[in-house]
Every structure is written in C-alpha cells, then in structure tokens.
mmCIF file of C-alpha atoms in Angstrom:
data_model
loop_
_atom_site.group_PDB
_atom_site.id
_atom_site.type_symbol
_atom_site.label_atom_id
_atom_site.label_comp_id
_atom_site.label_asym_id
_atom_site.label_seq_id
_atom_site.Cartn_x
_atom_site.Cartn_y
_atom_site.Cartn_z
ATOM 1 C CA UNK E 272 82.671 8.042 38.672
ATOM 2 C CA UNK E 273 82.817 7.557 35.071
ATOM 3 C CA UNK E 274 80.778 10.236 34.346
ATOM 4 C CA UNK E 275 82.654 13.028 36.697
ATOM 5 C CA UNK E 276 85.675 12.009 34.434
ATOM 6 C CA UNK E 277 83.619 12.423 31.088
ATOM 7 C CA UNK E 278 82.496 16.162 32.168
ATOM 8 C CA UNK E 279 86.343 17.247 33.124
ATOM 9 C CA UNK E 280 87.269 16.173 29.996
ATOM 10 C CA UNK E 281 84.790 17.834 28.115
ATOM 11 C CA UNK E 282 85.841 20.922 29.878
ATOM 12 C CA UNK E 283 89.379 20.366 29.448
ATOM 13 C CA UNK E 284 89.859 21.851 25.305
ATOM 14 C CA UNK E 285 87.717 25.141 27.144
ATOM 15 C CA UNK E 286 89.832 25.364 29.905
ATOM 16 C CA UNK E 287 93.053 24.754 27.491
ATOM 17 C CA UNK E 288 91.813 27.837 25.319
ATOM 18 C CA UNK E 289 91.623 30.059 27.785
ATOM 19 C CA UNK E 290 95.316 29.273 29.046
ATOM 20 C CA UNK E 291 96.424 29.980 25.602
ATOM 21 C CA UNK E 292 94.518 33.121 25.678
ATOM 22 C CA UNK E 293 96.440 34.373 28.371
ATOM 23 C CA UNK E 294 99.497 32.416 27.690
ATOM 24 C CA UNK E 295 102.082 35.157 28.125
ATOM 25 C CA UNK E 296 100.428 36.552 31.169
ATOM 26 C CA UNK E 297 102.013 33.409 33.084
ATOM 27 C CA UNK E 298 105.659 35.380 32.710
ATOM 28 C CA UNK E 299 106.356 37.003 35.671
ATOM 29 C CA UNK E 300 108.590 39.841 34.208
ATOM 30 C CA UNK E 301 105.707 40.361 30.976
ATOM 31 C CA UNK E 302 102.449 40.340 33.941
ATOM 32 C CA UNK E 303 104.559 43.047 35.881
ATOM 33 C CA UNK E 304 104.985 44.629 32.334
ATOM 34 C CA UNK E 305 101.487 44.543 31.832
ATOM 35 C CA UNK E 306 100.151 45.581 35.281
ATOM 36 C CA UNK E 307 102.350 48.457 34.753
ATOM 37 C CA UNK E 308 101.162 49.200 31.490
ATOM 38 C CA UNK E 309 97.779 49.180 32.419
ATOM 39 C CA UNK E 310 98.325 51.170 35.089
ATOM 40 C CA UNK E 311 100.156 53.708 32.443
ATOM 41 C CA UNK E 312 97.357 53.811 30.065
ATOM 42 C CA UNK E 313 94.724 54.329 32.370
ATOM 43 C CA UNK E 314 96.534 57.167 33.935
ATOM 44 C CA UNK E 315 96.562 58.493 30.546
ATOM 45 C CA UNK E 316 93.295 58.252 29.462
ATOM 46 C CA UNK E 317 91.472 59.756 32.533
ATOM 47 C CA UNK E 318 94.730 62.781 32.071
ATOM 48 C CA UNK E 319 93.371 63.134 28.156
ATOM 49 C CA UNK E 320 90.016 63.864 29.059
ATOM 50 C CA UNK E 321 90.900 65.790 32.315
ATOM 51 C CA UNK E 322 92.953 68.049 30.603
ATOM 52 C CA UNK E 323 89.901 68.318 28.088
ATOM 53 C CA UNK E 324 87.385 69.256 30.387
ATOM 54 C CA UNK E 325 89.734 71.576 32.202
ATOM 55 C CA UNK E 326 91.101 73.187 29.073
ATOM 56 C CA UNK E 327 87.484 73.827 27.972
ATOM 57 C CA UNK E 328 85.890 74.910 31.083
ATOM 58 C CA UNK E 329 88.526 77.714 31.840
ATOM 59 C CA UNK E 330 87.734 78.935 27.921
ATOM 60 C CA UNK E 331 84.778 77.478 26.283
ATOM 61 C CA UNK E 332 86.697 77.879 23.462
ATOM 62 C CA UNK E 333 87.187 74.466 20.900
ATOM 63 C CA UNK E 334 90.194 76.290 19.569
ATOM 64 C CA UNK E 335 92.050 76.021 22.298
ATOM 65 C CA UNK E 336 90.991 72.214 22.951
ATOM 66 C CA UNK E 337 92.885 71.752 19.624
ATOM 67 C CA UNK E 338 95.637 74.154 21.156
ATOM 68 C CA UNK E 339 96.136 71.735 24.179
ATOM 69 C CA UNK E 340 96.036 68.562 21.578
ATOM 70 C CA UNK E 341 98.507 69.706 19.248
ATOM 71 C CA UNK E 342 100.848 70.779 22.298
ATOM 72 C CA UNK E 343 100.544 67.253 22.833
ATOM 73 C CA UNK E 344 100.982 65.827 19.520
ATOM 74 C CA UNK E 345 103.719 67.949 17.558
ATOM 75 C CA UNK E 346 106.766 66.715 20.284
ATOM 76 C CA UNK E 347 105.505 63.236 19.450
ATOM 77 C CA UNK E 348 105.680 63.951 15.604
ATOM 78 C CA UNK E 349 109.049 65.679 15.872
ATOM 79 C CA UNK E 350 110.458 63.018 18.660
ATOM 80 C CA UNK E 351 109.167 59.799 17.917
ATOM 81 C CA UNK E 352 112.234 58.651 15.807
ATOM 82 C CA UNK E 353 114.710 59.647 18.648
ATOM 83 C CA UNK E 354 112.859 58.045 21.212
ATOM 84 C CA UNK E 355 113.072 54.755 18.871
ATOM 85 C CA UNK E 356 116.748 55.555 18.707
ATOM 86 C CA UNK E 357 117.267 55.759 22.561
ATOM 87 C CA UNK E 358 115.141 52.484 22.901
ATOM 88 C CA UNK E 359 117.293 50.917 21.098
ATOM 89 C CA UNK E 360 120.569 52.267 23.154
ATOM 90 C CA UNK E 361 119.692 52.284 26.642
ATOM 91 C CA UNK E 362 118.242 49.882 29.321
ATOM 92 C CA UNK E 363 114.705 49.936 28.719
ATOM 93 C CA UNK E 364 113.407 49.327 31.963
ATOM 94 C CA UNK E 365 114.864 53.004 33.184
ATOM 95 C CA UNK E 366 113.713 54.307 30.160
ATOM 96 C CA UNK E 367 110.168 53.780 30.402
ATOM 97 C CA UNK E 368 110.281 54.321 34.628
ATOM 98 C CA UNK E 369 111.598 57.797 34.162
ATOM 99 C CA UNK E 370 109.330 58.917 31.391
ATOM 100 C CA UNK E 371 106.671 57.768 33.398
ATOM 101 C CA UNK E 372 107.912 59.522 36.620
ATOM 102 C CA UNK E 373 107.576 62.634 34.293
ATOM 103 C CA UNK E 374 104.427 62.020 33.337
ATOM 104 C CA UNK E 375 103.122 61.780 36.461
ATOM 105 C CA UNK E 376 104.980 64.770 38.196
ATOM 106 C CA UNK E 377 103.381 66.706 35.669
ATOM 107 C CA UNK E 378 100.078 65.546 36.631
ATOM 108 C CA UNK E 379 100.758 65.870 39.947
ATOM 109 C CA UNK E 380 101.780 69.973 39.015
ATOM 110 C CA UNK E 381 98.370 70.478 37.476
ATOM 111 C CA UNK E 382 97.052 68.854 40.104
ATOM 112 C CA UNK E 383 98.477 71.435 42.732
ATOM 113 C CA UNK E 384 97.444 74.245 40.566
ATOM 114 C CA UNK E 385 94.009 73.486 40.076
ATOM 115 C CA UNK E 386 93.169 73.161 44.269
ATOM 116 C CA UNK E 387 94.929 76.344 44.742
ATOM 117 C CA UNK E 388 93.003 78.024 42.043
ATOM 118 C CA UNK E 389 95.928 79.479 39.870
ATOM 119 C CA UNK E 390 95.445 77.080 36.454
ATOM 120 C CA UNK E 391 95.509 78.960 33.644
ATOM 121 C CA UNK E 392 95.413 77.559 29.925
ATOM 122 C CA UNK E 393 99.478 78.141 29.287
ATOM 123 C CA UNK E 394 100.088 75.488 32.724
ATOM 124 C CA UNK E 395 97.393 73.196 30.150
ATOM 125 C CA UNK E 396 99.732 73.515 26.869
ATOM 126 C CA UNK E 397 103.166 73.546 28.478
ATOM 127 C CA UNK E 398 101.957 70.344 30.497
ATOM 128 C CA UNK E 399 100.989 68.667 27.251
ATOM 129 C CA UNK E 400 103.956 69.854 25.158
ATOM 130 C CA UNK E 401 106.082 68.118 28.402
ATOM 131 C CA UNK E 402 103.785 64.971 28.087
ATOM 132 C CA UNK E 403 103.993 64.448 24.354
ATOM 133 C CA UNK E 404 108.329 64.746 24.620
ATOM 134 C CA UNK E 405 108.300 62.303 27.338
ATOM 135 C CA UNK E 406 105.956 59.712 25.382
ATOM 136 C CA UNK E 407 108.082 59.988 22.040
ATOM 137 C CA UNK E 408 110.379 58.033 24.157
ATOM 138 C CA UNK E 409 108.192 55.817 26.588
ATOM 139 C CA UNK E 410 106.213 54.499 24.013
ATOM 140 C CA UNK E 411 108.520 52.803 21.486
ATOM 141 C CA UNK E 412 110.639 51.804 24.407
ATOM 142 C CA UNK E 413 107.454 50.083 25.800
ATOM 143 C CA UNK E 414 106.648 48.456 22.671
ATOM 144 C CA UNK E 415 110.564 47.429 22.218
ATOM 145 C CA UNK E 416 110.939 45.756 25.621
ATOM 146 C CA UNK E 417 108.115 43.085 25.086
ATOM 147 C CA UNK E 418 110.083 41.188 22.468
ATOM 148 C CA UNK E 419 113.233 41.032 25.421
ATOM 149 C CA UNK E 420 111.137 40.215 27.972
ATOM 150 C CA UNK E 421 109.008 37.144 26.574
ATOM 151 C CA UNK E 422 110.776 35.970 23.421
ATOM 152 C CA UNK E 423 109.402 34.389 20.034
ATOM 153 C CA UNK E 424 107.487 31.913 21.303
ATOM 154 C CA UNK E 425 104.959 34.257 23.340
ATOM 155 C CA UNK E 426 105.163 37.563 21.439
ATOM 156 C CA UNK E 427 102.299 37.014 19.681
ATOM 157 C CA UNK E 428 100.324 36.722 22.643
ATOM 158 C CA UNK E 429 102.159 39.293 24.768
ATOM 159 C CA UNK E 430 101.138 41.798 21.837
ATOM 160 C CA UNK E 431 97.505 40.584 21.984
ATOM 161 C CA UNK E 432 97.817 41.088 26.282
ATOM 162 C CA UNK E 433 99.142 44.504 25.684
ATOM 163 C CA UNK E 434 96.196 45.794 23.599
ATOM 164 C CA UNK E 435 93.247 43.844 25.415
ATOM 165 C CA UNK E 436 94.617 45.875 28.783
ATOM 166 C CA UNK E 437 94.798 49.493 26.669
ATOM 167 C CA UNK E 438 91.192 48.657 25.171
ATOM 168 C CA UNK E 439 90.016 47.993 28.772
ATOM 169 C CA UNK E 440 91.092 51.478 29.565
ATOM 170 C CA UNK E 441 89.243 52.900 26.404
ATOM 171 C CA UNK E 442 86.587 51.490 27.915
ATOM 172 C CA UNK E 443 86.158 52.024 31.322
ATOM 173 C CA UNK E 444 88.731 55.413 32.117
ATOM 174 C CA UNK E 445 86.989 57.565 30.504
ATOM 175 C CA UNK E 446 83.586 56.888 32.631
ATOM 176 C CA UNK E 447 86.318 56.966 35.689
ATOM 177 C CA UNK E 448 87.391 60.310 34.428
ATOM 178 C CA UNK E 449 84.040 61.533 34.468
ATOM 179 C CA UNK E 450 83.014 60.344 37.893
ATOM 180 C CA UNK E 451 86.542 61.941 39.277
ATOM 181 C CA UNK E 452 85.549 65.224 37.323
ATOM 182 C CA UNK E 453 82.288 65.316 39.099
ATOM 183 C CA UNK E 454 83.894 65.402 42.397
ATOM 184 C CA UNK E 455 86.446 67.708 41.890
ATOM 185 C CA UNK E 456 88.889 68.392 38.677
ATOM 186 C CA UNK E 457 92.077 68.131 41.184
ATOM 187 C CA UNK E 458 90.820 64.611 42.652
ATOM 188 C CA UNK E 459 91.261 62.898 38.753
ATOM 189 C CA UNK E 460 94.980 64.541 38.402
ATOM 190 C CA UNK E 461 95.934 63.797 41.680
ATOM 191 C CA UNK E 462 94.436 60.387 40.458
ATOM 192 C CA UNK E 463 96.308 60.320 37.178
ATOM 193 C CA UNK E 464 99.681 60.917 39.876
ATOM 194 C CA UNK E 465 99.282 58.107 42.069
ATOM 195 C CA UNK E 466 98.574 55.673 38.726
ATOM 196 C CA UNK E 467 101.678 56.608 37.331
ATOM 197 C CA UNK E 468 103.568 56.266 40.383
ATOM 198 C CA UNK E 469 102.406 52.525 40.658
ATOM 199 C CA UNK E 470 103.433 51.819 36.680
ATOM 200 C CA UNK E 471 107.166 53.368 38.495
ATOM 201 C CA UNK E 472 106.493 51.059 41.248
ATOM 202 C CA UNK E 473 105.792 47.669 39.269
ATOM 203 C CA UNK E 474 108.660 48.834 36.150
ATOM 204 C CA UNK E 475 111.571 48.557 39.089
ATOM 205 C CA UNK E 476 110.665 45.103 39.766
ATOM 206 C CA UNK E 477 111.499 44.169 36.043
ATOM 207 C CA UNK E 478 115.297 43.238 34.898
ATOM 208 C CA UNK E 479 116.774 46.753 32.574
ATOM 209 C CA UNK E 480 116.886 44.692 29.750
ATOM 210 C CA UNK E 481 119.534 45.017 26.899
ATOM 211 C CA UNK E 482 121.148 47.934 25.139
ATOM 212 C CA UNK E 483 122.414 47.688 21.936
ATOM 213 C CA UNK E 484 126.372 48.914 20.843
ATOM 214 C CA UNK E 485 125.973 51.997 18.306
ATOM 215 C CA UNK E 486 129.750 51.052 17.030
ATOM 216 C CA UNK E 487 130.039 55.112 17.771
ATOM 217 C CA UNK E 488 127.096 55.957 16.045
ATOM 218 C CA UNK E 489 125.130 59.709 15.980
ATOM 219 C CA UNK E 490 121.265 59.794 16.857
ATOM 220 C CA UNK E 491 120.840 60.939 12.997
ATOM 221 C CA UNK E 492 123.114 57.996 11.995
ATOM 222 C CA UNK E 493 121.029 55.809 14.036
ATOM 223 C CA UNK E 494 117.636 56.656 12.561
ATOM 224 C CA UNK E 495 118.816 56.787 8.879
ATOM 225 C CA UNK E 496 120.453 53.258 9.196
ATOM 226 C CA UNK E 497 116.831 52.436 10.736
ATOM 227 C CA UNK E 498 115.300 53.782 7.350
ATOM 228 C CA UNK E 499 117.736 51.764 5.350
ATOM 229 C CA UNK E 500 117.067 48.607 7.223
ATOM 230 C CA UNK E 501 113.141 48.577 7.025
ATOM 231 C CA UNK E 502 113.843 49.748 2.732
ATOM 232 C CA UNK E 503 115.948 46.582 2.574
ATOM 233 C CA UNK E 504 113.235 44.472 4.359
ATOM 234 C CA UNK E 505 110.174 44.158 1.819
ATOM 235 C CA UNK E 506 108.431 42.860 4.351
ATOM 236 C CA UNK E 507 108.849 45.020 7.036
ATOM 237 C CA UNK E 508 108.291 47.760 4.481
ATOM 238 C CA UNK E 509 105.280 46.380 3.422
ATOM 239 C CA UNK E 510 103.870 45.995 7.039
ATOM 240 C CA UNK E 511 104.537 49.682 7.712
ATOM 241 C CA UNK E 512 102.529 50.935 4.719
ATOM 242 C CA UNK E 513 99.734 48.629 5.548
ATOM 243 C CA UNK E 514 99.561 50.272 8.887
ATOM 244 C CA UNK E 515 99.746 53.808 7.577
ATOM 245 C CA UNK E 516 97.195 53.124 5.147
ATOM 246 C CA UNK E 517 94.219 52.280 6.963
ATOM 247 C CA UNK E 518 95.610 54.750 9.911
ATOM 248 C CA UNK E 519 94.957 57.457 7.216
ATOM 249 C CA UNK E 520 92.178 56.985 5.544
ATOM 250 C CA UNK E 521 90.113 54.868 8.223
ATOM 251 C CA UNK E 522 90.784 56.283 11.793
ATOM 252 C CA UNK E 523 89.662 59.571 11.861
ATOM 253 C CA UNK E 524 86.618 58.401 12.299
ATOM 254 C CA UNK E 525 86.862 58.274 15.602
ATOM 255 C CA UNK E 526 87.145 62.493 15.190
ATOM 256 C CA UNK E 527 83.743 62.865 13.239
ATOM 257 C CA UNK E 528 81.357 60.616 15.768
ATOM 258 C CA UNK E 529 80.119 63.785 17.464
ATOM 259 C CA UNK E 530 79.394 65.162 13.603
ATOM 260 C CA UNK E 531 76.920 61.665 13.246
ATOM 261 C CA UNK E 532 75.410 61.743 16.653
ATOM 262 C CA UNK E 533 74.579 65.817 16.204
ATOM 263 C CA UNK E 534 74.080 65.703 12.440
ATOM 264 C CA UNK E 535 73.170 62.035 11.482
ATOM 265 C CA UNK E 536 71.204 60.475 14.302
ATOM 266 C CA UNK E 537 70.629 63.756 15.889
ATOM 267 C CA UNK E 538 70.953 62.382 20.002
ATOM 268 C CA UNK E 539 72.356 63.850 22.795
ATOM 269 C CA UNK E 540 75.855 63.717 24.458
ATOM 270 C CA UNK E 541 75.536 60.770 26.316
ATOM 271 C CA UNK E 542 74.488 58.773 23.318
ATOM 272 C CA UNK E 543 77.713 59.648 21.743
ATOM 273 C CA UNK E 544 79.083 58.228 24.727
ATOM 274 C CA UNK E 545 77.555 54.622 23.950
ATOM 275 C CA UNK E 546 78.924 55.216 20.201
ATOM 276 C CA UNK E 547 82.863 55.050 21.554
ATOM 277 C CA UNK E 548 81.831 52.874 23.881
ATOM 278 C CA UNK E 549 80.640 50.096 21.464
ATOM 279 C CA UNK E 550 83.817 50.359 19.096
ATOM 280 C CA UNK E 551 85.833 49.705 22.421
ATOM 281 C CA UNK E 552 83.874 46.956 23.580
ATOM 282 C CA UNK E 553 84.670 45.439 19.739
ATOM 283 C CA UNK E 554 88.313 46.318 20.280
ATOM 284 C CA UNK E 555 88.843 44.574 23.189
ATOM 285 C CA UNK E 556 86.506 41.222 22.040
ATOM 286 C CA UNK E 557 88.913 41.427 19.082
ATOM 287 C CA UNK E 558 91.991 41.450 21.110
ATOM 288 C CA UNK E 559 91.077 38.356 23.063
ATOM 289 C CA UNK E 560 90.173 36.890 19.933
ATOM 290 C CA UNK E 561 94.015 37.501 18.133
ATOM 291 C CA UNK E 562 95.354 36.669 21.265
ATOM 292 C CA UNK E 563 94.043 32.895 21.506
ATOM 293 C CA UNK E 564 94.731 32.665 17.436
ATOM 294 C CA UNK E 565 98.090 34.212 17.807
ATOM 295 C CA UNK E 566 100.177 31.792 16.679
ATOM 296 C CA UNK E 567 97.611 30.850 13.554
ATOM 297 C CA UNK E 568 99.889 29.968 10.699
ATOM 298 C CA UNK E 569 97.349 31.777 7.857
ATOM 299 C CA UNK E 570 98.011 35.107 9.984
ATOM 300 C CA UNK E 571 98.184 37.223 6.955
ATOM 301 C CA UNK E 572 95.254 36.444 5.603
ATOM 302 C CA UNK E 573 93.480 36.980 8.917
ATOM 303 C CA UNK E 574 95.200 40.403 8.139
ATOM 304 C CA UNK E 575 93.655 41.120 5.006
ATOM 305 C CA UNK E 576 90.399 40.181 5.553
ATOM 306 C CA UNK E 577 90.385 41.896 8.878
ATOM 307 C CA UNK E 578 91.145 45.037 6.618
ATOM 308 C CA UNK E 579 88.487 44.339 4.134
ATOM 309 C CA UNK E 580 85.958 43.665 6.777
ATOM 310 C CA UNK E 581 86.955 47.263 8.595
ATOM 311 C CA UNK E 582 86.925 49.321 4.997
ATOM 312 C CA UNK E 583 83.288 47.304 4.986
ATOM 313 C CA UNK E 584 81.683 48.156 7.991
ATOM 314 C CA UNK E 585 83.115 51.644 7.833
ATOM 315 C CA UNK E 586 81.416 52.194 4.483
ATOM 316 C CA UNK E 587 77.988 50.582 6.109
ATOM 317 C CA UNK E 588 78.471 52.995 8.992
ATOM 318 C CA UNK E 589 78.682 55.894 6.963
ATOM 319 C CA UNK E 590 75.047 55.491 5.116
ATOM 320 C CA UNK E 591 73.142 53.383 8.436
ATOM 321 C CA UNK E 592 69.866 55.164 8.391
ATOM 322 C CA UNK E 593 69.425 54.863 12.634
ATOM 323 C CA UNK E 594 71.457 55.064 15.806
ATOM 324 C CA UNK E 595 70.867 51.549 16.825
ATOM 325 C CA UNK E 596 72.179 50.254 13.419
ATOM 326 C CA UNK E 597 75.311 53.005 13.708
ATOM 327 C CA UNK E 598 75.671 51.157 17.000
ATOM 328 C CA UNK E 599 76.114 47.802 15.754
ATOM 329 C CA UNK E 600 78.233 49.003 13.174
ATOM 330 C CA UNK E 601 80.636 50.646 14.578
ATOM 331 C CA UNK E 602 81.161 47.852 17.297
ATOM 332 C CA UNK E 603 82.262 45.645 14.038
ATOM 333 C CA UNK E 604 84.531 48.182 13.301
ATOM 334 C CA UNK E 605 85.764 48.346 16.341
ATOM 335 C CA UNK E 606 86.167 44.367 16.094
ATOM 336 C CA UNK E 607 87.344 44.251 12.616
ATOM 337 C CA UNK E 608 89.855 47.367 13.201
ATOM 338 C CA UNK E 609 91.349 46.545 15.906
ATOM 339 C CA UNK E 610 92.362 43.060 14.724
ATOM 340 C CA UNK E 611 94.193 44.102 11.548
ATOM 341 C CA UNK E 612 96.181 46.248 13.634
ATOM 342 C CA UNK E 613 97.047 43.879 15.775
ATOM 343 C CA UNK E 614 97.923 41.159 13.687
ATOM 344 C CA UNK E 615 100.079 43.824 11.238
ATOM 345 C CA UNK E 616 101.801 44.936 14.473
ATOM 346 C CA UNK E 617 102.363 40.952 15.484
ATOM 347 C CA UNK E 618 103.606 40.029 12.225
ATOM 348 C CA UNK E 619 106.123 43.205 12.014
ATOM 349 C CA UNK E 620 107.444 42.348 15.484
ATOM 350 C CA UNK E 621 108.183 38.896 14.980
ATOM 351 C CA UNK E 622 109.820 39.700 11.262
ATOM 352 C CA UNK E 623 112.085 42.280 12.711
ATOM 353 C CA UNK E 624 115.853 42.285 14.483
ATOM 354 C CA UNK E 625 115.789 42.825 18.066
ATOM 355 C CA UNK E 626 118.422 45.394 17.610
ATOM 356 C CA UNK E 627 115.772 47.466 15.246
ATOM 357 C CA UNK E 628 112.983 46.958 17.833
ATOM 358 C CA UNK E 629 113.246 50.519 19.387
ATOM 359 C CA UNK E 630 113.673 52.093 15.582
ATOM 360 C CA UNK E 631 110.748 49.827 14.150
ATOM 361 C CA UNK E 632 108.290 50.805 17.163
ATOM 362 C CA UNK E 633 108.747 54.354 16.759
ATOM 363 C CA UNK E 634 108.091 54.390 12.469
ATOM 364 C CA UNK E 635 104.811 52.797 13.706
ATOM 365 C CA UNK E 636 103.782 55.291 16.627
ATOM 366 C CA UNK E 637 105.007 57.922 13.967
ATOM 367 C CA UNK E 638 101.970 56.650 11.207
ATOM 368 C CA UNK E 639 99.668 57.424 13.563
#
C-alpha cells in the first residue's frame, strides 16, 4: 500500500503540468471559443488551398494564383484597422458569428458553382476579395474577445491554446484538403461550408461580450487615437516593432521552400510537403511548450532568445548542404519562430487596455 501511494505521487508534478498546459481550456466560454476557432481555421486552410488548386487547374497560370492571393490580401491591408475599430465597438460574439457566416456562404457559392460546372476564375477573385473584407474584421475581433472571456490570470495560456489549435490545422488541413480534392473539388468547399457553420454554431453559445463607448467618436478618430495610444506606450510600441521585424525579414521563408526543394535539394513535390510539414510540427511543440511556461516571470528573455535562436536556424537553413539536414532545420525554426511570436503577442496582450484590444489586434494582423 505504501508503495501504490509512492507511484501516484511521483506522477502527481506530471499530471499537474499537463493541467497547467491546458489550464484555460477548463473555461467553458474560452473551450467553446476554441472549438470554434478551430473549427474556423481549419475551414480556412483546406478553403486556401482549394481555392489554389481550383484557381490553377482552370488556368495553369501562377499569375493568376497570385491574382486570387492578392484578392485576398489587399481588403485585409486596407481593412484591418477598421475591423480593430469595430472590435472594439460592438459585441464581439456577433461580430465574429457573422463574419464567419460570410465566410462560409461564400464557400458554400463556390461550392455550387463548381458541381454545376460554371466556375470561372472572376467567381475565384471576387470570392477572395469577399473573404479577405470579412476577415479584416473577424480576426482582430477574435483575438480581442480572449482577453474578455478568460481574464489576466489565464490569458497567457488561452493565447498559447489558440495557436497550438491553428498549428494543428497547419498541420493536418492541408493533407485533408488534398484527400477532399482527390474526390471531388466541390466535396472540400462544401466541406469548408459545413466547418464554418459549426464555428456559427459553437460562437452563439458564448455571452456577446462588451462594447466599448466611442464618447461620439468617427472610425478615423477611433484608429488615430489607437495610434496615439500604442506611441504613448513604449512598451506596447516596442512589442509591435519586434513583431514586424522578424515578420519582415524572417517569414517569407515560408514563400521560397519550393525554390530549395527544386533548386537546393532538388526533390519532388511531395518532399516539399514534409518541408512545411516539419516547421508545423515545431510550431505546434512550441506552442505547448509557451503554454505550460506561460506565466514564467523571465518571459522577455524567453522572447529574445527565441528570436536569436529563429535568426540562427534560419541562417543554418539557408547554407544546409542536404534535405534531411534542411529538415531538421527548419523544424527548429518552426520551434524557435513560433515561440517568439507567441510570447511577443502574450506580453502585448497582457500590457494593453481592454478598451484598445480590438485596435491593438488589428496593428498586429496588419504587420503581417
């Protein structure tokens, strides 16, 4: 008997991790958050690269991949700031339901058009023009409502929760995609439909959470007093530079993988499959990892020398003489990456007003 008691206690500072891990999962309103979210992202992911395929198969033209990108990105350049505005206003709960109810009736329209055999690339660029307006405003208002809904104490975590489900999705929707693809192209968007209908389904269950009096306000007044607040925070100035920074000059590499795996370590297109694949499986290792030392008091210097250790593996990445080395590689960049950006994204959150929360959000989705 004295021994059974021994083992449970040896098990309990494992079993105590792991609760802390997941700490902020044990919320009701943040788990329907996240369920919702993951659910979201998904839906967008296996969308991305449906819209890809589709765009490129009509075509076989690369130009007009870029075409159907940039339809997607300029509204999110040009809108992001509002939608932090409107966060910030409104009830974010309806907010992010609606935007995704957008999101997935547009899916749902390419979805009709491809089984009755009348897509054409214009349905492809006026879909993702549609998709990048609506997530100017669900994103920030996403980000915005996890401070509301879990307070201080778990943010940390909740943040951590948030990217270990969207890293999940980097690295198993896009195989999804692929399989759905296989069977038929109208099978994944009617797919990417029903997965944004459940992120509806499981956002009504949540409370609308707060709006914020403008005193009378205009939109433009609005995002310049957001500009004004994060000049007269240091801090929160200094947390949005470090974010652009590495954004920059680091992330694109993401873009040039296909020019190593052709060019470099000249394998085929399912090798360059395994190369995303092991940055995402670092990703989401390095999410669990900030989420059980989220409330570490040396935070920023887990920060810094996240950074360091990302600008280092980069820079091994970019002279490693084999695949198998690139692979290693760029799964510790994946690791080291992903926890700077995390941590700089903890630390602005928790150094920020909750009435800037929508603003704040959307100079962050804007860096990118």
């Amino acid at each position: 008997m004295p021994a059974l008691q021994t083992r449970g206690q040896d098990h309990g500072p494992r079993v105590q991790s792991r609760l802390v891990m997941f700490e902020s999962l044990q919320d009701t309103s943040f788990r329907m958050l996240w369920v919702g979210t993951f659910f979201s992202t998904f839906a967008m992911q296996v969308n991305m690269v449906a819209q890809s395929w589709l765009a490129y198969h009509l075509t076989g033209s690369a130009a007009v991949l870029g075409l159907v990108a940039g339809a997607r990105a300029i509204p999110m350049l040009l809108l992001s700031l509002w939608g932090g505005v409107v966060a910030d206003r409104v009830p974010k709960r309806n907010l992010i339901a609606s935007s995704q109810l957008g999101l997935g009736l547009s899916s749902l329209a390419i979805a009709v058009l491809v089984h009755m055999g009348l897509i054409q690339t214009w349905h492809l660029v006026v879909a993702g023009a549609f998709q990048g307006i609506l997530f100017s405003f669900n994103m920030p208002a996403r980000q915005a409502f996890v401070p509301e809904l879990v307070g201080k104490r778990l943010l940390s975590n909740a943040i951590a929760m948030q990217s270990m489900g969207m890293n999940v999705n980097r690295i198993v929707a896009p195989a999804i995609a692929g399989l759905l693809l296989a069977l038929s192209p109208n099978i994944a968007f009617y797919a990417t439909s029903l997965l944004y209908a459940g992120a509806v389904g499981t956002m009504m269950t949540l409370p609308p959470g707060q709006s914020t009096d403008n005193g009378g306000k205009s939109a433009w007044g609005d995002i310049t007093g957001g500009f004004r607040y994060i000049w007269g925070h240091s801090l929160v100035r200094t947390l949005l530079l470090l974010a652009f920074i590495p954004t920059f000059l680091g992330m694109p590499f993401m873009q040039l993988l296909p020019v190593f795996q052709a060019d470099i370590f000249r394998v085929g297109p399912s090798e360059l499959g395994v190369m995303y694949t092991a940055v995402g499986v670092g990703s989401l290792l390095s999410s669990l990892a900030v989420a059980s030392l989220s409330t570490h008091p040396r935070l920023r210097l887990m920060q810094m020398t996240a950074g360091l250790g990302f600008g280092v593996f980069l820079t091994a990445f970019a002279l490693a003489p084999t695949y198998a080395m690139g692979l290693v590689l760029l799964f510790m960049v994946g690791l080291f990456s992903q926890a700077y950006f995390i941590i700089n994204h903890i630390l602005l959150m928790t150094n920020v007003e909750r009435e800037m929360f929508g603003r704040v959000s959307s100079m962050g989705l804007l860096t990118w």
